[in-house]
PDB file of C-alpha atoms in Angstrom:
ATOM      1  CA  LEU V   1       0.000   0.000   0.000  1.00  0.00           C
ATOM      2  CA  GLY V   2       1.488   3.285  -1.022  1.00  0.00           C
ATOM      3  CA  LEU V   3       0.298   6.545   0.466  1.00  0.00           C
ATOM      4  CA  ALA V   4       0.999  10.170  -0.397  1.00  0.00           C
ATOM      5  CA  ASN V   5       2.848  12.463   1.983  1.00  0.00           C
ATOM      6  CA  THR V   6      -0.378  13.301   3.767  1.00  0.00           C
ATOM      7  CA  VAL V   7      -3.607  11.431   4.277  1.00  0.00           C
ATOM      8  CA  SER V   8      -6.821  13.344   4.811  1.00  0.00           C
ATOM      9  CA  SER V   9      -9.678  11.289   6.193  1.00  0.00           C
ATOM     10  CA  SER V  10     -12.333  11.507   8.878  1.00  0.00           C
ATOM     11  CA  SER V  11     -11.825   7.786   9.599  1.00  0.00           C
ATOM     12  CA  THR V  12      -9.051   6.448  11.782  1.00  0.00           C
ATOM     13  CA  PRO V  13      -6.446   4.384   9.880  1.00  0.00           C
ATOM     14  CA  GLU V  14      -7.462   1.200  11.694  1.00  0.00           C
ATOM     15  CA  SER V  15     -11.044   1.499  10.490  1.00  0.00           C
ATOM     16  CA  LYS V  16      -9.818   2.080   6.949  1.00  0.00           C
ATOM     17  CA  TYR V  17      -7.178  -0.668   6.824  1.00  0.00           C
ATOM     18  CA  SER V  18      -8.503  -3.453   9.021  1.00  0.00           C
ATOM     19  CA  LEU V  19     -11.538  -5.719   8.929  1.00  0.00           C
ATOM     20  CA  ASN V  20     -14.302  -4.455  11.188  1.00  0.00           C
ATOM     21  CA  PHE V  21     -16.868  -7.026  12.383  1.00  0.00           C
ATOM     22  CA  ASP V  22     -20.112  -6.069  14.123  1.00  0.00           C
ATOM     23  CA  GLY V  23     -20.522  -9.203  16.273  1.00  0.00           C
ATOM     24  CA  ALA V  24     -23.862  -9.979  14.668  1.00  0.00           C
ATOM     25  CA  ASP V  25     -23.661 -11.157  11.082  1.00  0.00           C
ATOM     26  CA  ASP V  26     -20.360  -9.925   9.593  1.00  0.00           C
ATOM     27  CA  TYR V  27     -17.763 -12.373   8.304  1.00  0.00           C
ATOM     28  CA  LEU V  28     -15.210 -12.662   5.530  1.00  0.00           C
ATOM     29  CA  ASP V  29     -15.264 -15.784   3.361  1.00  0.00           C
ATOM     30  CA  THR V  30     -11.713 -16.551   2.195  1.00  0.00           C
ATOM     31  CA  GLY V  31     -13.082 -18.625  -0.696  1.00  0.00           C
ATOM     32  CA  ASP V  32     -10.720 -21.467   0.243  1.00  0.00           C
ATOM     33  CA  THR V  33     -10.888 -24.491   2.537  1.00  0.00           C
ATOM     34  CA  PHE V  34      -7.101 -24.564   3.204  1.00  0.00           C
ATOM     35  CA  SER V  35      -7.656 -28.294   3.597  1.00  0.00           C
ATOM     36  CA  THR V  36      -4.184 -29.284   2.401  1.00  0.00           C
ATOM     37  CA  THR V  37      -2.600 -26.577   4.574  1.00  0.00           C
ATOM     38  CA  PHE V  38      -4.330 -27.771   7.739  1.00  0.00           C
ATOM     39  CA  ALA V  39      -3.428 -31.407   6.947  1.00  0.00           C
ATOM     40  CA  GLY V  40       0.048 -30.788   8.353  1.00  0.00           C
ATOM     41  CA  ASP V  41       2.039 -28.199  10.252  1.00  0.00           C
ATOM     42  CA  PHE V  42       0.525 -24.718  10.006  1.00  0.00           C
ATOM     43  CA  SER V  43       0.536 -21.299  11.668  1.00  0.00           C
ATOM     44  CA  ILE V  44      -1.988 -18.474  11.807  1.00  0.00           C
ATOM     45  CA  SER V  45      -1.141 -14.901  12.794  1.00  0.00           C
ATOM     46  CA  MET V  46      -3.179 -11.715  13.202  1.00  0.00           C
ATOM     47  CA  TRP V  47      -3.647  -8.495  15.135  1.00  0.00           C
ATOM     48  CA  LEU V  48      -6.895  -8.269  17.095  1.00  0.00           C
ATOM     49  CA  LYS V  49      -8.801  -5.415  18.738  1.00  0.00           C
ATOM     50  CA  PRO V  50     -12.107  -6.642  20.227  1.00  0.00           C
ATOM     51  CA  ASP V  51     -14.958  -4.245  20.949  1.00  0.00           C
ATOM     52  CA  ASP V  52     -16.088  -6.407  23.871  1.00  0.00           C
ATOM     53  CA  ALA V  53     -14.096  -9.532  24.750  1.00  0.00           C
ATOM     54  CA  GLY V  54     -16.266 -10.322  27.750  1.00  0.00           C
ATOM     55  CA  SER V  55     -19.536 -11.016  25.951  1.00  0.00           C
ATOM     56  CA  GLY V  56     -19.810 -14.806  25.712  1.00  0.00           C
ATOM     57  CA  THR V  57     -17.986 -16.873  23.111  1.00  0.00           C
ATOM     58  CA  GLN V  58     -16.818 -15.145  19.939  1.00  0.00           C
ATOM     59  CA  TYR V  59     -15.284 -17.011  17.011  1.00  0.00           C
ATOM     60  CA  ILE V  60     -12.262 -15.246  15.540  1.00  0.00           C
ATOM     61  CA  PHE V  61     -12.083 -17.654  12.598  1.00  0.00           C
ATOM     62  CA  GLY V  62     -12.949 -21.174  11.625  1.00  0.00           C
ATOM     63  CA  ALA V  63     -14.589 -23.777   9.453  1.00  0.00           C
ATOM     64  CA  GLY V  64     -15.574 -27.383   9.719  1.00  0.00           C
ATOM     65  CA  ASN V  65     -17.540 -30.198   8.145  1.00  0.00           C
ATOM     66  CA  ALA V  66     -20.740 -31.616   9.631  1.00  0.00           C
ATOM     67  CA  SER V  67     -20.400 -32.064  13.410  1.00  0.00           C
ATOM     68  CA  LEU V  68     -17.048 -30.229  13.089  1.00  0.00           C
ATOM     69  CA  ASN V  69     -15.207 -33.528  12.734  1.00  0.00           C
ATOM     70  CA  ASP V  70     -12.544 -31.869  10.587  1.00  0.00           C
ATOM     71  CA  SER V  71     -12.200 -28.269  11.698  1.00  0.00           C
ATOM     72  CA  VAL V  72      -9.902 -25.459  12.731  1.00  0.00           C
ATOM     73  CA  ARG V  73     -11.463 -22.752  14.862  1.00  0.00           C
ATOM     74  CA  ALA V  74     -10.260 -20.084  17.292  1.00  0.00           C
ATOM     75  CA  PHE V  75     -12.319 -18.109  19.752  1.00  0.00           C
ATOM     76  CA  ILE V  76     -12.456 -15.716  22.672  1.00  0.00           C
ATOM     77  CA  VAL V  77     -14.319 -16.929  25.750  1.00  0.00           C
ATOM     78  CA  SER V  78     -14.275 -15.274  29.176  1.00  0.00           C
ATOM     79  CA  ARG V  79     -11.565 -12.921  27.812  1.00  0.00           C
ATOM     80  CA  LYS V  80      -9.265 -15.909  27.191  1.00  0.00           C
ATOM     81  CA  VAL V  81      -8.192 -17.143  23.750  1.00  0.00           C
ATOM     82  CA  GLY V  82      -8.519 -20.717  22.560  1.00  0.00           C
ATOM     83  CA  ILE V  83      -8.146 -22.898  19.493  1.00  0.00           C
ATOM     84  CA  VAL V  84      -9.541 -26.280  18.468  1.00  0.00           C
ATOM     85  CA  LEU V  85      -8.139 -28.608  15.816  1.00  0.00           C
ATOM     86  CA  GLU V  86     -10.006 -31.750  14.827  1.00  0.00           C
ATOM     87  CA  ALA V  87      -9.023 -34.091  12.023  1.00  0.00           C
ATOM     88  CA  HIS V  88     -10.146 -37.375  10.510  1.00  0.00           C
ATOM     89  CA  ASP V  89     -13.225 -37.651  12.742  1.00  0.00           C
ATOM     90  CA  SER V  90     -11.025 -37.401  15.849  1.00  0.00           C
ATOM     91  CA  THR V  91     -12.248 -35.507  18.878  1.00  0.00           C
ATOM     92  CA  ALA V  92      -9.732 -32.907  19.981  1.00  0.00           C
ATOM     93  CA  THR V  93      -9.848 -30.944  23.195  1.00  0.00           C
ATOM     94  CA  ARG V  94      -9.453 -27.224  22.922  1.00  0.00           C
ATOM     95  CA  VAL V  95      -6.403 -25.322  24.076  1.00  0.00           C
ATOM     96  CA  ASP V  96      -7.059 -22.120  26.055  1.00  0.00           C
ATOM     97  CA  THR V  97      -4.711 -19.517  27.429  1.00  0.00           C
ATOM     98  CA  ASP V  98      -4.216 -19.950  31.177  1.00  0.00           C
ATOM     99  CA  SER V  99      -5.094 -16.344  31.959  1.00  0.00           C
ATOM    100  CA  THR V 100      -7.198 -13.631  30.370  1.00  0.00           C
ATOM    101  CA  VAL V 101      -5.799 -11.922  27.283  1.00  0.00           C
ATOM    102  CA  PHE V 102      -8.297  -9.091  27.010  1.00  0.00           C
ATOM    103  CA  SER V 103      -9.989  -6.826  29.528  1.00  0.00           C
ATOM    104  CA  SER V 104     -13.726  -6.189  29.671  1.00  0.00           C
ATOM    105  CA  GLY V 105     -15.161  -3.630  27.302  1.00  0.00           C
ATOM    106  CA  ALA V 106     -13.575  -2.249  24.169  1.00  0.00           C
ATOM    107  CA  ALA V 107      -9.850  -2.855  23.756  1.00  0.00           C
ATOM    108  CA  THR V 108      -7.783   0.328  23.622  1.00  0.00           C
ATOM    109  CA  SER V 109      -4.813  -1.271  21.856  1.00  0.00           C
ATOM    110  CA  TRP V 110      -4.048  -4.057  19.389  1.00  0.00           C
ATOM    111  CA  THR V 111      -3.008  -7.557  20.490  1.00  0.00           C
ATOM    112  CA  HIS V 112      -0.971  -9.910  18.318  1.00  0.00           C
ATOM    113  CA  LEU V 113      -2.047 -13.565  18.312  1.00  0.00           C
ATOM    114  CA  ALA V 114      -0.254 -16.492  16.721  1.00  0.00           C
ATOM    115  CA  PHE V 115      -1.529 -20.072  16.661  1.00  0.00           C
ATOM    116  CA  VAL V 116       0.888 -22.866  15.717  1.00  0.00           C
ATOM    117  CA  ALA V 117       0.082 -26.530  15.007  1.00  0.00           C
ATOM    118  CA  ASN V 118       3.103 -28.800  15.011  1.00  0.00           C
ATOM    119  CA  ILE V 119       3.064 -32.511  14.214  1.00  0.00           C
ATOM    120  CA  THR V 120       5.769 -33.681  16.584  1.00  0.00           C
ATOM    121  CA  GLY V 121       6.305 -37.135  15.123  1.00  0.00           C
ATOM    122  CA  THR V 122       4.560 -39.842  13.121  1.00  0.00           C
ATOM    123  CA  GLY V 123       1.905 -42.482  13.652  1.00  0.00           C
ATOM    124  CA  THR V 124       0.579 -42.303  17.205  1.00  0.00           C
ATOM    125  CA  ASP V 125       2.604 -39.224  18.195  1.00  0.00           C
ATOM    126  CA  LYS V 126       0.437 -36.240  19.066  1.00  0.00           C
ATOM    127  CA  THR V 127       0.007 -32.857  17.465  1.00  0.00           C
ATOM    128  CA  THR V 128       1.068 -29.908  19.608  1.00  0.00           C
ATOM    129  CA  LEU V 129      -0.841 -26.605  19.588  1.00  0.00           C
ATOM    130  CA  LEU V 130       0.780 -23.378  20.719  1.00  0.00           C
ATOM    131  CA  ILE V 131      -0.685 -19.938  21.350  1.00  0.00           C
ATOM    132  CA  TYR V 132       1.473 -16.802  21.375  1.00  0.00           C
ATOM    133  CA  VAL V 133       0.184 -13.473  22.685  1.00  0.00           C
ATOM    134  CA  ASN V 134       2.321 -10.444  21.796  1.00  0.00           C
ATOM    135  CA  LYS V 135       5.193 -12.819  20.886  1.00  0.00           C
ATOM    136  CA  VAL V 136       5.080 -14.642  24.246  1.00  0.00           C
ATOM    137  CA  LEU V 137       4.193 -18.348  24.330  1.00  0.00           C
ATOM    138  CA  VAL V 138       1.272 -18.520  26.757  1.00  0.00           C
ATOM    139  CA  ALA V 139      -0.238 -21.950  26.039  1.00  0.00           C
ATOM    140  CA  GLN V 140       1.184 -25.214  24.794  1.00  0.00           C
ATOM    141  CA  THR V 141      -0.429 -28.625  24.999  1.00  0.00           C
ATOM    142  CA  TYR V 142      -1.172 -31.773  23.094  1.00  0.00           C
ATOM    143  CA  VAL V 143      -4.542 -31.784  21.387  1.00  0.00           C
ATOM    144  CA  GLY V 144      -6.419 -34.259  23.543  1.00  0.00           C
ATOM    145  CA  GLN V 145      -5.457 -37.910  23.453  1.00  0.00           C
ATOM    146  CA  ASP V 146      -7.048 -38.709  20.114  1.00  0.00           C
ATOM    147  CA  LEU V 147      -5.450 -36.473  17.489  1.00  0.00           C
ATOM    148  CA  THR V 148      -2.445 -38.458  16.401  1.00  0.00           C
ATOM    149  CA  ALA V 149      -0.042 -37.387  13.698  1.00  0.00           C
ATOM    150  CA  ALA V 150      -1.561 -40.023  11.413  1.00  0.00           C
ATOM    151  CA  ASN V 151      -5.058 -38.552  11.853  1.00  0.00           C
ATOM    152  CA  HIS V 152      -3.866 -34.953  11.593  1.00  0.00           C
ATOM    153  CA  LEU V 153      -2.301 -35.716   8.205  1.00  0.00           C
ATOM    154  CA  GLN V 154      -5.749 -36.884   7.003  1.00  0.00           C
ATOM    155  CA  PHE V 155      -7.482 -33.561   7.745  1.00  0.00           C
ATOM    156  CA  SER V 156     -10.037 -32.979   4.995  1.00  0.00           C
ATOM    157  CA  SER V 157     -12.703 -30.300   4.670  1.00  0.00           C
ATOM    158  CA  ASP V 158     -14.763 -28.881   1.813  1.00  0.00           C
ATOM    159  CA  ILE V 159     -16.069 -25.978   3.932  1.00  0.00           C
ATOM    160  CA  ASN V 160     -14.669 -22.513   3.236  1.00  0.00           C
ATOM    161  CA  PHE V 161     -12.563 -20.982   5.981  1.00  0.00           C
ATOM    162  CA  ILE V 162     -13.973 -17.671   7.246  1.00  0.00           C
ATOM    163  CA  LEU V 163     -12.863 -14.800   9.481  1.00  0.00           C
ATOM    164  CA  GLY V 164     -15.083 -13.173  12.091  1.00  0.00           C
ATOM    165  CA  ALA V 165     -17.297 -16.211  12.691  1.00  0.00           C
ATOM    166  CA  LEU V 166     -17.425 -20.009  12.395  1.00  0.00           C
ATOM    167  CA  ASN V 167     -18.525 -21.672   9.164  1.00  0.00           C
ATOM    168  CA  ASN V 168     -20.174 -24.796  10.546  1.00  0.00           C
ATOM    169  CA  ASN V 169     -20.902 -26.997   7.544  1.00  0.00           C
ATOM    170  CA  GLY V 170     -21.881 -23.991   5.445  1.00  0.00           C
ATOM    171  CA  ASN V 171     -23.814 -22.152   8.162  1.00  0.00           C
ATOM    172  CA  THR V 172     -22.227 -19.191   9.913  1.00  0.00           C
ATOM    173  CA  ASN V 173     -22.233 -19.483  13.684  1.00  0.00           C
ATOM    174  CA  SER V 174     -24.154 -16.986  15.791  1.00  0.00           C
ATOM    175  CA  ASN V 175     -21.143 -16.365  18.059  1.00  0.00           C
ATOM    176  CA  SER V 176     -19.555 -13.832  15.707  1.00  0.00           C
ATOM    177  CA  PHE V 177     -16.509 -11.716  16.509  1.00  0.00           C
ATOM    178  CA  ASP V 178     -17.066  -8.092  17.516  1.00  0.00           C
ATOM    179  CA  GLY V 179     -14.101  -5.863  16.681  1.00  0.00           C
ATOM    180  CA  ASN V 180     -11.186  -5.452  14.276  1.00  0.00           C
ATOM    181  CA  ILE V 181      -8.779  -7.925  12.681  1.00  0.00           C
ATOM    182  CA  ALA V 182      -5.674  -6.866  10.759  1.00  0.00           C
ATOM    183  CA  ASP V 183      -2.733  -8.531   8.999  1.00  0.00           C
ATOM    184  CA  PHE V 184      -4.285 -12.009   9.036  1.00  0.00           C
ATOM    185  CA  ALA V 185      -1.942 -14.639   7.586  1.00  0.00           C
ATOM    186  CA  ILE V 186      -1.730 -18.427   7.267  1.00  0.00           C
ATOM    187  CA  TRP V 187       1.504 -20.411   6.799  1.00  0.00           C
ATOM    188  CA  ASN V 188       1.905 -24.077   5.875  1.00  0.00           C
ATOM    189  CA  VAL V 189       4.745 -24.479   8.394  1.00  0.00           C
ATOM    190  CA  ALA V 190       5.013 -24.420  12.172  1.00  0.00           C
ATOM    191  CA  LEU V 191       6.604 -21.051  12.892  1.00  0.00           C
ATOM    192  CA  ASP V 192       9.192 -21.063  15.668  1.00  0.00           C
ATOM    193  CA  ALA V 193       9.412 -18.473  18.448  1.00  0.00           C
ATOM    194  CA  ASP V 194      11.931 -16.361  16.513  1.00  0.00           C
ATOM    195  CA  ALA V 195       9.607 -16.165  13.509  1.00  0.00           C
ATOM    196  CA  VAL V 196       6.636 -15.212  15.692  1.00  0.00           C
ATOM    197  CA  THR V 197       8.770 -12.502  17.314  1.00  0.00           C
ATOM    198  CA  ALA V 198       9.817 -11.199  13.908  1.00  0.00           C
ATOM    199  CA  ILE V 199       6.185 -10.957  12.784  1.00  0.00           C
ATOM    200  CA  TYR V 200       5.244  -9.204  16.024  1.00  0.00           C
TER     201      TYR V 200
END
């Protein structure tokens, strides 16, 4: 994006250059399932500025087939951040941050989030999920006891991945995100801490 020496606008830059979701029915359809990306190591990064992180569960992004048997979805609940990864009809427990990430009410500053899925072996070895907040690793755990590397590699979905809500088998979830998202990116590798720091 190239700008002239001065910018004249009544809107703040963040409202002009970030996605703004109303928490009711706004979402962005990426037009892609990212099925082959999620069937292996991957990372997702973004800057987030919620309007109200304390109002129930809000989906930041996500998509999944019927019953969410193959899905990737991240959310805010009770001002904490969490992510769920399910693959090949395997039930996966969600990974939440141990403490709150956001305060009640509208956020006054941006927060950087990075989610990393790392297949740590083969066969029956487990997939590890990591959550970074402002470049600091705040949550790391295996995804339940059922999501093995073998199952993770068989992730398959024909449901488009969306931002600002959850695409549950073609139906957007009612728990939509309320606020702004900027610089959203997906990688087909597990970013290490140095890479997350560099992005931050």
